[in-house]
Short mmCIF file of C-alpha atoms in Angstrom, two decimals:
data_model
loop_
_atom_site.label_atom_id
_atom_site.label_comp_id
_atom_site.label_asym_id
_atom_site.label_seq_id
_atom_site.Cartn_x
_atom_site.Cartn_y
_atom_site.Cartn_z
CA MET A 23 0.03 0.04 -0.17
CA LYS A 24 2.75 2.25 0.80
CA GLY A 25 4.59 1.47 -2.50
CA PHE A 26 1.26 2.52 -4.32
CA ALA A 27 1.01 5.72 -2.45
CA ALA A 28 4.59 6.66 -3.28
CA VAL A 29 3.88 5.83 -6.96
CA MET A 30 0.89 8.03 -6.90
CA LEU A 31 2.74 10.88 -5.33
CA GLY A 32 5.24 10.58 -8.03
CA LEU A 33 2.60 10.74 -10.50
CA VAL A 34 1.08 13.67 -9.12
CA PHE A 35 4.47 15.57 -9.24
CA ILE A 36 4.99 14.50 -12.63
CA ALA A 37 1.78 15.73 -13.96
CA SER A 38 2.17 18.92 -12.15
CA THR A 39 5.28 19.88 -13.78
CA PRO A 40 4.99 22.94 -16.00
CA GLY A 41 4.82 22.11 -19.54
CA ASN A 42 4.02 18.32 -19.19
CA GLU A 43 0.85 17.05 -20.83
CA ARG A 44 0.18 13.30 -20.88
CA LYS A 45 -0.91 12.30 -24.32
CA ASP A 46 0.31 8.49 -24.42
CA ALA A 47 -2.58 6.24 -25.74
CA SER A 48 -1.72 3.93 -23.05
CA GLU A 49 -3.04 6.27 -20.59
CA PHE A 50 -6.52 5.53 -21.86
CA PHE A 51 -8.86 2.67 -22.04
CA GLY A 52 -9.47 0.71 -25.18
CA ILE A 53 -13.01 -0.27 -26.07
CA SER A 54 -12.75 -3.88 -24.70
CA ASP A 55 -11.58 -2.35 -21.30
CA PHE A 56 -14.81 -0.27 -20.91
CA THR A 57 -16.95 -3.74 -21.15
CA ILE A 58 -14.93 -5.04 -18.61
CA LEU A 59 -15.23 -1.72 -16.36
CA TYR A 60 -18.85 -2.14 -16.63
CA GLU A 61 -19.40 -5.86 -16.15
CA SER A 62 -16.94 -6.48 -13.33
CA LEU A 63 -17.58 -5.39 -9.80
CA GLU A 64 -13.79 -5.46 -8.62
CA ILE A 65 -10.99 -4.10 -11.16
CA SER A 66 -7.42 -5.12 -10.31
CA GLY A 67 -3.99 -5.52 -12.14
CA GLU A 68 -3.27 -3.43 -15.07
CA LEU A 69 -6.54 -2.11 -15.85
CA GLY A 70 -7.02 -1.23 -12.05
CA SER A 71 -3.79 0.53 -12.05
CA LYS A 72 -4.82 2.63 -15.11
CA LEU A 73 -8.13 3.39 -13.66
CA ASN A 74 -6.60 4.69 -10.24
CA ARG A 75 -4.14 6.68 -12.26
CA LEU A 76 -7.03 8.40 -14.29
CA LEU A 77 -9.15 9.09 -11.19
CA ASN A 78 -6.05 10.53 -9.08
CA VAL A 79 -3.53 12.22 -11.44
CA PRO A 80 -4.47 15.52 -13.08
CA PHE A 81 -3.92 16.40 -16.71
CA VAL A 82 -1.63 19.63 -16.78
CA SER A 83 -0.62 21.78 -19.62
CA ASN A 84 1.67 24.79 -19.13
CA THR A 85 2.23 25.36 -22.80
CA THR A 86 1.41 29.06 -22.95
CA THR A 87 3.64 31.80 -21.43
CA ILE A 88 1.54 35.03 -21.18
CA ASN A 89 3.15 38.27 -19.97
CA ARG A 90 -0.39 39.88 -19.36
CA THR A 91 -1.17 43.20 -18.41
CA LEU A 92 -3.61 43.01 -15.52
CA SER A 93 -7.13 44.54 -15.55
CA HIS A 94 -7.37 48.03 -13.90
CA SER A 95 -10.10 50.14 -12.85
CA PRO A 96 -10.19 53.49 -11.04
CA LYS A 97 -11.99 51.84 -8.07
CA LEU A 98 -10.16 48.54 -7.81
CA GLY A 99 -6.71 49.22 -9.30
CA ASP A 100 -5.09 46.30 -10.63
CA PHE A 101 -7.29 43.10 -10.34
CA ILE A 102 -7.65 39.56 -11.72
CA ARG A 103 -11.11 38.18 -12.74
CA VAL A 104 -12.25 34.70 -12.02
CA ALA A 105 -14.83 32.89 -13.78
CA HIS A 106 -16.84 29.68 -13.03
CA TRP A 107 -19.25 27.95 -15.41
CA ASN A 108 -20.76 24.48 -15.43
CA ILE A 109 -20.70 23.97 -18.98
CA GLU A 110 -23.07 20.97 -19.19
CA ARG A 111 -20.44 18.73 -20.92
CA GLY A 112 -19.40 21.15 -23.55
CA LEU A 113 -22.29 20.09 -25.63
CA GLU A 114 -22.42 23.63 -27.15
CA PHE A 115 -18.58 24.11 -27.69
CA GLU A 116 -18.65 26.72 -30.29
CA GLY A 117 -21.28 28.82 -28.17
CA LEU A 118 -18.29 28.58 -25.42
CA VAL A 119 -15.59 29.55 -27.58
CA ALA A 120 -17.83 32.51 -28.85
CA ALA A 121 -18.78 33.69 -25.31
CA PHE A 122 -15.13 33.53 -24.17
CA GLU A 123 -13.09 34.47 -27.36
CA SER A 124 -14.49 37.17 -29.67
CA GLU A 125 -17.50 39.14 -30.49
CA GLU A 126 -17.18 38.49 -34.26
CA LYS A 127 -17.95 34.87 -33.27
CA MET A 128 -20.82 35.90 -31.09
CA VAL A 129 -22.48 38.07 -33.99
CA ARG A 130 -22.37 34.71 -36.13
CA LEU A 131 -24.15 32.58 -33.52
CA ILE A 132 -26.44 34.95 -31.92
CA ASP A 133 -30.17 34.31 -32.72
CA SER A 134 -31.40 37.86 -34.21
CA SER A 135 -34.88 36.74 -33.98
CA LYS A 136 -34.63 36.66 -30.37
CA PHE A 137 -32.24 39.42 -29.78
CA PRO A 138 -32.79 42.01 -32.64
CA VAL A 139 -29.99 44.45 -33.54
CA GLY A 140 -30.10 47.49 -31.32
CA SER A 141 -32.15 45.82 -28.72
CA ASP A 142 -31.33 46.21 -25.16
CA ALA A 143 -31.35 42.39 -24.75
CA ARG A 144 -28.54 42.26 -27.62
CA GLN A 145 -26.61 44.69 -25.94
CA ARG A 146 -26.69 43.10 -22.53
CA ILE A 147 -25.50 39.81 -24.18
CA PHE A 148 -22.50 41.64 -25.58
CA GLU A 149 -21.73 43.45 -22.48
CA GLN A 150 -21.60 40.25 -20.36
CA ALA A 151 -19.47 38.49 -23.05
CA ARG A 152 -16.84 41.33 -22.77
CA MET A 153 -16.86 40.82 -18.91
CA LEU A 154 -16.37 37.07 -19.45
CA ARG A 155 -13.46 37.44 -21.88
CA GLU A 156 -11.58 39.43 -19.24
CA ALA A 157 -11.28 36.25 -17.16
CA ASP A 158 -7.86 35.58 -15.98
CA ILE A 159 -8.94 32.14 -14.24
CA ILE A 160 -11.54 30.06 -15.52
CA ILE A 161 -13.20 27.23 -13.55
CA LEU A 162 -15.34 24.60 -15.18
CA ASN A 163 -17.49 21.87 -14.20
CA GLU A 164 -19.05 19.00 -16.23
CA VAL A 165 -16.09 18.83 -18.97
CA ASP A 166 -15.86 15.94 -21.38
CA TRP A 167 -13.02 14.36 -23.06
CA GLY A 168 -13.65 11.92 -25.72
CA LEU A 169 -17.44 11.33 -25.56
CA LYS A 170 -19.70 11.18 -28.54
CA ARG A 171 -22.46 13.80 -27.05
CA SER A 172 -19.70 16.55 -26.98
CA GLY A 173 -18.11 15.58 -30.37
CA TYR A 174 -15.22 13.53 -29.06
CA GLN A 175 -13.52 16.78 -28.18
CA ASN A 176 -11.00 17.22 -25.22
CA VAL A 177 -13.20 20.34 -24.21
CA ALA A 178 -10.93 21.61 -21.53
CA ALA A 179 -7.82 21.42 -23.94
CA ASP A 180 -9.35 22.61 -27.04
CA LEU A 181 -11.02 25.68 -25.27
CA ALA A 182 -7.73 26.36 -23.60
CA ALA A 183 -5.89 26.24 -27.04
CA ARG A 184 -8.74 28.52 -28.59
CA LEU A 185 -8.01 31.01 -25.82
CA GLY A 186 -4.31 30.74 -25.35
CA MET A 187 -4.51 29.57 -21.83
CA ASN A 188 -2.75 26.97 -19.70
CA TYR A 189 -5.03 24.21 -18.22
CA ALA A 190 -5.49 21.41 -15.77
CA PHE A 191 -8.16 18.78 -16.22
CA GLY A 192 -9.21 16.32 -13.35
CA VAL A 193 -11.29 13.20 -14.13
CA GLU A 194 -14.44 12.59 -11.86
CA PHE A 195 -15.82 9.77 -13.90
CA VAL A 196 -15.31 7.23 -16.48
CA GLU A 197 -18.61 7.03 -18.42
CA LEU A 198 -19.68 3.58 -18.99
CA SER A 199 -23.21 3.63 -20.28
CA PRO A 200 -22.48 4.79 -23.85
CA VAL A 201 -20.47 1.77 -24.45
CA HIS A 202 -22.62 -0.58 -22.78
CA LEU A 203 -25.60 0.58 -24.74
CA SER A 204 -23.97 0.75 -28.08
CA ARG A 205 -23.01 -3.11 -27.78
CA THR A 206 -26.52 -4.21 -26.29
CA SER A 207 -28.63 -2.30 -28.65
CA VAL A 208 -27.46 -4.09 -31.75
CA SER A 209 -30.13 -7.02 -31.10
CA HIS A 210 -32.65 -4.09 -31.12
CA ALA A 211 -31.38 -2.51 -34.29
CA ARG A 212 -34.17 -3.56 -36.76
CA LYS A 213 -36.60 -2.42 -33.94
CA ASP A 214 -35.45 1.00 -33.59
CA LYS A 215 -32.69 2.46 -35.91
CA ASP A 216 -32.69 5.78 -34.57
CA ILE A 217 -31.89 4.54 -31.24
CA LEU A 218 -29.00 2.35 -32.56
CA GLU A 219 -27.67 5.52 -34.19
CA LEU A 220 -28.05 7.58 -31.26
CA VAL A 221 -25.72 5.36 -29.00
CA LYS A 222 -23.41 4.15 -31.51
CA ILE A 223 -19.81 5.27 -30.67
CA ASP A 224 -16.52 5.59 -32.36
CA GLY A 225 -14.49 3.14 -30.44
CA ASP A 226 -11.14 4.62 -31.83
CA ARG A 227 -12.31 8.18 -30.60
CA TYR A 228 -14.13 7.25 -27.36
CA LYS A 229 -12.05 8.02 -23.99
CA GLY A 230 -15.24 8.38 -21.56
CA LEU A 231 -14.00 10.86 -19.41
CA HIS A 232 -15.72 13.53 -17.67
CA GLY A 233 -14.57 15.92 -14.90
CA SER A 234 -13.42 19.57 -13.95
CA ALA A 235 -10.99 21.94 -15.15
CA ILE A 236 -9.15 25.16 -14.56
CA LEU A 237 -7.86 27.38 -17.19
CA SER A 238 -5.48 29.92 -16.37
CA ARG A 239 -3.46 32.76 -18.00
CA PHE A 240 -0.74 32.05 -15.34
CA PRO A 241 1.16 28.84 -15.10
CA LEU A 242 -0.66 26.42 -12.94
CA GLU A 243 1.72 24.75 -10.27
CA ASN A 244 1.50 22.08 -7.51
CA VAL A 245 -1.66 20.66 -9.25
CA ARG A 246 -3.44 17.72 -7.50
CA LEU A 247 -6.61 15.81 -7.81
CA ILE A 248 -8.05 14.60 -4.69
CA PRO A 249 -11.22 12.44 -4.72
CA PHE A 250 -13.53 12.81 -1.63
CA LYS A 251 -13.29 9.88 0.50
CA HIS A 252 -17.08 10.57 1.14
CA GLN A 253 -19.17 9.73 -1.78
CA PRO A 254 -22.82 9.57 -0.74
CA TYR A 255 -23.88 8.13 -4.25
CA ASP A 256 -22.43 5.26 -5.94
CA TRP A 257 -22.60 6.22 -9.83
CA PHE A 258 -21.50 2.54 -10.44
CA SER A 259 -23.39 0.06 -8.28
CA ASP A 260 -26.31 2.19 -7.35
CA GLU A 261 -26.85 3.07 -11.08
CA LYS A 262 -25.99 -0.46 -12.48
CA ARG A 263 -28.67 -1.85 -9.85
CA GLY A 264 -31.31 -0.03 -11.48
CA ILE A 265 -34.02 2.39 -9.79
CA SER A 266 -37.25 1.59 -7.92
CA PHE A 267 -40.39 2.20 -9.57
CA VAL A 268 -40.97 5.20 -7.16
CA GLU A 269 -37.87 6.81 -8.43
CA LYS A 270 -38.77 5.82 -12.16
CA ALA A 271 -42.05 7.66 -11.56
CA ARG A 272 -40.40 10.60 -10.17
CA ARG A 273 -37.80 10.84 -13.01
CA LYS A 274 -40.66 10.30 -15.35
CA LEU A 275 -42.65 13.26 -13.95
CA VAL A 276 -39.40 15.36 -14.04
CA LYS A 277 -39.11 14.74 -17.56
CA THR A 278 -42.73 15.20 -18.51
CA ILE A 279 -43.03 18.57 -16.43
CA PHE A 280 -39.62 20.14 -17.35
CA LEU A 281 -38.44 18.19 -20.43
CA GLU A 282 -35.52 16.64 -18.45
CA ASN A 283 -33.56 13.72 -19.50
CA ALA A 284 -32.84 11.54 -16.42
CA LEU A 285 -31.48 8.50 -17.87
CA ARG A 286 -29.24 5.96 -15.88
CA GLU A 287 -25.51 6.98 -15.86
CA VAL A 288 -23.24 3.97 -14.96
CA ARG A 289 -19.93 5.41 -14.20
CA ARG A 290 -16.61 4.74 -12.28
CA GLY A 291 -15.45 7.23 -10.07
CA GLY A 292 -16.70 10.14 -7.77
CA ARG A 293 -16.68 13.69 -6.87
CA THR A 294 -13.32 15.45 -6.46
CA MET A 295 -11.35 18.39 -5.87
CA LEU A 296 -8.80 19.88 -8.43
CA ILE A 297 -6.60 22.33 -6.66
CA ALA A 298 -3.75 24.27 -8.30
CA ASP A 299 -1.69 27.29 -7.41
CA ILE A 300 -0.55 30.49 -9.36
CA ASN A 301 2.51 32.29 -8.64
CA ASP A 302 3.15 35.86 -9.49
CA SER A 303 4.89 38.73 -7.96
CA ARG A 304 1.99 40.92 -8.35
CA LEU A 305 -0.40 38.70 -6.15
CA PRO A 306 -0.81 39.27 -2.33
CA SER A 307 1.92 36.91 -0.76
CA GLY A 308 2.85 36.01 -4.50
CA ARG A 309 0.77 33.07 -4.62
CA ALA A 310 -3.10 32.18 -4.73
CA THR A 311 -4.66 28.65 -4.70
CA ILE A 312 -7.60 27.54 -6.98
CA VAL A 313 -9.98 24.84 -5.81
CA ALA A 314 -12.47 23.62 -8.32
CA THR A 315 -14.96 20.98 -7.13
CA HIS A 316 -18.50 19.62 -7.93
CA LEU A 317 -20.39 18.46 -5.02
CA GLU A 318 -22.70 15.43 -5.47
CA ASN A 319 -26.31 16.33 -6.34
CA ARG A 320 -28.01 12.76 -5.87
CA THR A 321 -28.01 13.02 -2.04
CA SER A 322 -29.24 14.99 0.88
CA PRO A 323 -27.87 18.47 2.10
CA ARG A 324 -26.79 16.78 5.46
CA LYS A 325 -24.64 14.32 3.29
CA ARG A 326 -23.32 16.95 1.03
CA GLN A 327 -22.31 18.73 4.01
CA LEU A 328 -19.76 15.99 4.81
CA GLN A 329 -18.06 16.64 1.35
CA LEU A 330 -17.81 20.24 2.36
CA ASN A 331 -16.14 19.50 5.80
CA GLU A 332 -13.66 17.22 3.75
CA LEU A 333 -12.87 20.22 1.46
CA LEU A 334 -12.36 22.32 4.37
CA GLY A 335 -10.20 20.04 5.85
CA THR A 336 -7.83 19.80 2.79
CA ILE A 337 -7.36 23.48 2.33
CA LYS A 338 -7.06 24.37 6.20
CA ASN A 339 -3.41 24.74 6.30
CA ILE A 340 -3.05 26.98 3.07
CA ARG A 341 -1.81 30.48 4.32
CA ASN A 342 -2.14 32.29 1.01
CA PRO A 343 -5.35 33.72 -0.50
CA VAL A 344 -7.82 30.75 -1.65
CA ILE A 345 -10.52 30.64 -4.43
CA VAL A 346 -13.02 28.05 -4.01
CA ALA A 347 -15.66 27.84 -6.97
CA GLY A 348 -17.91 25.19 -8.29
CA ASP A 349 -21.38 23.59 -8.57
CA MET A 350 -22.27 23.12 -4.87
CA ASN A 351 -25.71 21.58 -5.85
CA THR A 352 -27.25 23.69 -3.05
CA SER A 353 -30.80 22.97 -3.98
CA THR A 354 -32.12 22.60 -0.43
CA THR A 355 -33.92 19.44 -1.13
CA ASP A 356 -32.84 15.69 -0.99
CA MET A 357 -32.30 14.41 -4.42
CA THR A 358 -31.26 11.08 -3.21
CA PRO A 359 -33.02 8.50 -5.48
CA THR A 360 -35.93 7.28 -3.76
CA SER A 361 -37.81 3.95 -2.84
CA VAL A 362 -41.12 3.20 -1.15
CA GLN A 363 -39.25 2.33 2.07
CA ARG A 364 -37.33 5.66 1.85
CA GLU A 365 -40.41 7.58 1.44
CA LEU A 366 -42.04 6.08 4.45
CA HIS A 367 -39.24 6.58 6.34
CA LYS A 368 -38.98 10.14 5.52
CA ARG A 369 -42.47 10.74 6.44
CA PHE A 370 -42.89 8.45 9.62
CA GLY A 371 -39.48 7.40 10.71
CA LYS A 372 -37.87 10.80 11.55
CA VAL A 373 -38.50 12.93 14.73
CA GLU A 374 -39.22 15.90 12.78
CA ALA A 375 -41.76 14.44 10.54
CA LEU A 376 -43.50 12.95 13.52
CA ALA A 377 -43.41 16.39 15.37
CA LYS A 378 -44.82 18.13 12.28
CA GLN A 379 -47.83 15.71 12.08
CA GLY A 380 -48.48 16.19 15.88
CA ILE A 381 -48.47 19.95 15.45
CA ASN A 382 -50.67 19.76 12.38
CA LEU A 383 -53.08 17.74 14.50
CA LEU A 384 -52.90 19.99 17.46
CA LEU A 385 -53.34 22.93 15.51
CA GLY A 386 -56.13 21.57 13.11
CA PHE A 387 -53.88 22.08 9.99
CA GLY A 388 -55.07 19.99 7.01
CA ILE A 389 -53.80 19.02 3.58
CA PHE A 390 -54.23 22.68 2.49
CA GLU A 391 -52.43 24.18 5.13
CA ASP A 392 -49.46 21.66 4.89
CA ALA A 393 -49.34 22.18 1.05
CA LEU A 394 -49.06 25.96 1.57
CA ALA A 395 -46.36 25.73 4.12
CA ALA A 396 -44.65 23.51 1.89
CA SER A 397 -45.09 25.85 -1.12
CA LEU A 398 -43.98 28.96 1.11
CA THR A 399 -40.68 27.28 2.42
CA PHE A 400 -39.78 26.30 -1.13
CA GLY A 401 -40.34 29.98 -2.49
CA ARG A 402 -38.24 31.10 0.53
CA ASN A 403 -35.32 28.80 -0.02
CA HIS A 404 -34.99 28.13 -3.69
CA GLY A 405 -33.35 31.37 -4.66
CA ASP A 406 -31.32 31.83 -1.34
CA PRO A 407 -30.38 28.80 0.51
CA THR A 408 -28.48 30.90 3.04
CA VAL A 409 -31.70 31.78 4.69
CA ARG A 410 -32.20 30.90 8.50
CA HIS A 411 -33.39 27.28 9.17
CA ILE A 412 -36.63 27.44 10.94
CA PRO A 413 -37.33 23.69 12.32
CA ILE A 414 -40.75 22.06 11.49
CA PHE A 415 -42.40 25.03 9.84
CA MET A 416 -40.05 26.45 7.48
CA PRO A 417 -36.88 24.09 7.36
CA ASN A 418 -33.71 25.13 5.33
CA HIS A 419 -31.49 22.06 5.75
CA GLU A 420 -28.80 23.74 3.17
CA ARG A 421 -28.35 26.52 5.85
CA LYS A 422 -25.35 24.45 7.70
CA PHE A 423 -23.40 24.52 4.65
CA PHE A 424 -23.02 28.26 4.79
CA SER A 425 -22.67 28.68 8.44
CA SER A 426 -19.83 26.02 8.22
CA LEU A 427 -18.11 28.22 5.59
CA LYS A 428 -18.53 31.26 7.65
CA GLU A 429 -17.48 29.88 11.00
CA PHE A 430 -14.48 28.05 9.20
CA ARG A 431 -11.07 29.43 9.92
CA PHE A 432 -7.60 28.52 8.13
CA SER A 433 -4.83 27.69 10.25
CA ASP A 434 -3.56 31.33 9.85
CA GLY A 435 -6.66 32.72 10.97
CA GLY A 436 -7.96 33.72 7.74
CA ALA A 437 -11.56 33.38 6.74
CA PHE A 438 -13.87 33.24 3.68
CA ASP A 439 -15.24 36.73 2.79
CA PHE A 440 -18.97 36.89 3.62
CA ARG A 441 -19.40 40.75 3.17
CA GLY A 442 -22.07 42.31 1.03
CA GLU A 443 -22.04 46.33 0.12
CA THR A 444 -24.02 48.59 -2.08
CA SER A 445 -20.57 50.09 -3.41
CA ARG A 446 -18.85 46.71 -3.73
CA SER A 447 -21.66 44.39 -5.35
CA ALA A 448 -23.30 44.10 -8.57
CA GLY A 449 -26.86 45.66 -8.38
CA GLY A 450 -26.07 47.48 -4.96
CA LYS A 451 -26.98 44.59 -2.57
CA ARG A 452 -25.59 44.49 0.92
CA ASN A 453 -26.52 41.28 2.22
CA THR A 454 -24.63 38.21 2.87
CA LEU A 455 -22.38 37.11 0.29
CA ALA A 456 -23.41 40.04 -2.17
CA ASN A 457 -20.03 41.15 -2.91
CA SER A 458 -18.87 37.63 -4.41
CA ASN A 459 -22.37 36.21 -5.79
CA GLN A 460 -24.89 38.57 -7.25
CA ARG A 461 -27.94 38.88 -5.28
CA ASP A 462 -31.45 40.03 -6.33
CA LYS A 463 -34.70 41.14 -4.90
CA LYS A 464 -35.62 37.51 -3.76
CA GLY A 465 -32.29 36.22 -2.59
CA PHE A 466 -29.37 35.49 -5.18
CA VAL A 467 -29.68 35.57 -8.87
CA THR A 468 -30.17 31.82 -9.69
CA THR A 469 -27.53 29.88 -11.74
CA PHE A 470 -29.40 27.07 -12.97
CA ARG A 471 -32.71 26.39 -14.57
CA LEU A 472 -34.51 23.55 -16.23
CA GLU A 473 -35.25 23.88 -20.01
CA ARG A 474 -39.11 24.67 -19.20
CA PRO A 475 -39.10 26.16 -15.65
CA VAL A 476 -42.65 26.72 -14.14
CA LYS A 477 -42.21 30.40 -12.79
CA PHE A 478 -39.59 30.03 -9.91
CA ILE A 479 -39.88 26.08 -9.99
CA GLY A 480 -37.05 24.62 -11.65
CA LYS A 481 -34.43 27.79 -10.91
CA TYR A 482 -31.93 27.41 -8.24
CA LYS A 483 -28.89 28.84 -6.99
CA LEU A 484 -26.47 26.03 -7.34
CA ASP A 485 -23.03 27.58 -8.39
CA TRP A 486 -20.72 29.76 -6.10
CA ILE A 487 -17.44 31.52 -5.79
CA PHE A 488 -16.00 31.68 -2.27
CA VAL A 489 -12.85 33.66 -1.67
CA LYS A 490 -10.23 33.81 1.24
CA PRO A 491 -8.77 37.39 0.97
CA ALA A 492 -5.13 38.41 1.61
CA SER A 493 -6.08 39.41 5.21
CA LEU A 494 -9.25 38.71 6.75
CA SER A 495 -9.94 37.10 9.99
CA ASP A 496 -13.91 37.87 10.43
CA PRO A 497 -15.98 37.11 7.47
CA SER A 498 -18.34 39.90 7.96
CA ASP A 499 -15.67 42.58 9.20
CA TYR A 500 -16.62 45.79 7.02
CA ASN A 501 -13.52 47.66 8.58
CA GLY A 502 -11.12 44.87 7.43
CA SER A 503 -8.83 44.48 4.40
CA TYR A 504 -10.14 44.27 0.85
CA ALA A 505 -6.96 43.27 -0.87
CA PHE A 506 -7.87 40.30 -2.88
CA ALA A 507 -11.24 40.27 -1.57
CA PRO A 508 -14.18 39.57 -3.81
CA HIS A 509 -16.02 42.47 -5.83
CA PHE A 510 -18.85 42.75 -7.98
CA GLY A 511 -19.56 39.32 -8.21
CA ARG A 512 -22.13 38.63 -11.10
CA THR A 513 -24.22 35.97 -12.91
CA LEU A 514 -24.06 36.18 -16.57
CA ASP A 515 -27.51 34.68 -17.52
CA ALA A 516 -27.71 36.65 -20.76
CA VAL A 517 -24.55 35.63 -22.53
CA ASN A 518 -25.73 31.92 -21.99
CA SER A 519 -28.77 32.46 -24.25
CA ILE A 520 -27.21 33.46 -27.67
CA GLY A 521 -28.42 31.08 -29.97
CA GLN A 522 -31.39 28.65 -30.46
CA ASN A 523 -30.11 26.72 -27.61
CA ARG A 524 -28.53 27.48 -24.38
CA ILE A 525 -24.95 27.03 -23.99
CA SER A 526 -25.49 25.33 -20.76
CA ASP A 527 -28.22 24.73 -18.25
CA HIS A 528 -25.91 26.81 -15.79
CA SER A 529 -25.08 30.55 -16.16
CA PRO A 530 -21.40 31.48 -15.78
CA LEU A 531 -20.29 33.73 -12.82
CA ILE A 532 -17.55 36.15 -12.41
CA VAL A 533 -15.88 38.03 -9.60
CA ASP A 534 -13.14 40.59 -9.36
CA LEU A 535 -10.24 40.53 -7.08
CA PRO A 536 -8.00 43.62 -6.46
CA LEU A 537 -4.29 42.77 -5.87
CA ALA A 538 -3.97 45.63 -3.40
CA GLU A 539 -6.16 47.68 -1.18
CA PRO A 540 -8.66 49.50 -3.25
CA VAL A 541 -9.04 53.19 -3.30
CA MET A 542 -12.79 52.92 -3.02
CA LYS A 543 -14.20 54.43 -0.04
CA GLN A 544 -17.03 52.93 2.05
CA THR A 545 -20.05 54.73 2.99
CA LYS A 546 -20.78 55.28 6.77
CA ALA A 547 -23.43 52.82 6.54
CA GLU A 548 -21.29 50.05 5.15
CA ALA A 549 -18.55 50.66 7.79
CA ARG A 550 -19.92 48.51 10.24
CA THR A 551 -19.54 44.96 11.56
CA GLU A 552 -22.50 42.75 11.56
#
């Protein structure tokens, strides 16, 4: 075991060396390997070693050397801009390139029937694209490499090449379902040729890799890929076993109402942290650490909290500024695949459920009142998962996620910035986290929406950027330092809708981090400590 750990440590060192990019075909699985990975519970030998390497060692390319002039504004001075985007596998790759690369490409792709020349909506798209193009660091979730659905592209590498940036890619999952379907569906070819064509894959181009990436105008150093020890959902065993008829009914309902596709995804791997450092003499302390993560969606807020705790434990001893960004899946709801037994337990096996039923009986509440309370709770939580948890009546089980972040202290005493001020936030909001994540009248600007949401149902604030500034020990200290602290966090929802199809089901986020103390002044009302 020690020998294996030493080998893996060496591989991490090799993968993190500037300018080194792994391209050897022996790194990847052959088409017959995928069948074994799908059919076998335990994987050992050479195939097991290859799987472990893919899931534990990042791909890194530092082939671009950029002497870039930093962005500058009268308020912030010199600053770097960080972007985050869950790109939904890179299905709309040319849209991604257009959004990040040039206005000329945007003009070619934009749907003029939806966004006529001269319209305010069209102008808003171009304004947001200009903001996105200024990003120095881009953190991406749901990134494909070698999958038919995204044109077999190496999405991270291809996008980095188009933008002239360095990149790191960390594998979360090896996708097995497409290979399995393409082989098992041959017998059904005569029944449905369209289905066969849909799942048929090119074995020479298929790599089946899916994960997160960091693109950077700075060289990426000390890159490491750390799978979570706590994986609340097993994407191999649980998906392969199949789902209960209750869960099938729920997924069918979701697909019917929201036109969402909820097919089985049999995968090897799990959720991870992709971590990298950037070094530049212009940065506070000369270094900053970037953490890209994607927390589990098919679980409860309580179990997702365990992944957050693990992440915080991993980064606790980092003494320089830290940027954590990703799809945190803060839906405030329990998305664990369900069964009859589990639904009964949720209703009758928990103290909170029993207490609620007792209070309903005591107060004479019936089905109507109960449904009204549930709708009020959902309306209260969906756009602002930071709101207070009111047990029984208006529960918010995601609240602990944010209180844990706020209470967390790095070993050097540093904290994540939770401040919100009218002069430092987009839209002039002053509540919790407004400086780093854009708020609106009803909470935060939602970052995810289903294809056909019903009013606010189907819209959520799932994606976040959290920052440990250069010097901040109290997350709500409005008299504290603002060097490398988040400013003007925005959700760029317009740029995501340029064509007939959205680029992604998630919108991108940006935030600006000044390298020194900004020259802007606080108002008297803002110079307070909450």
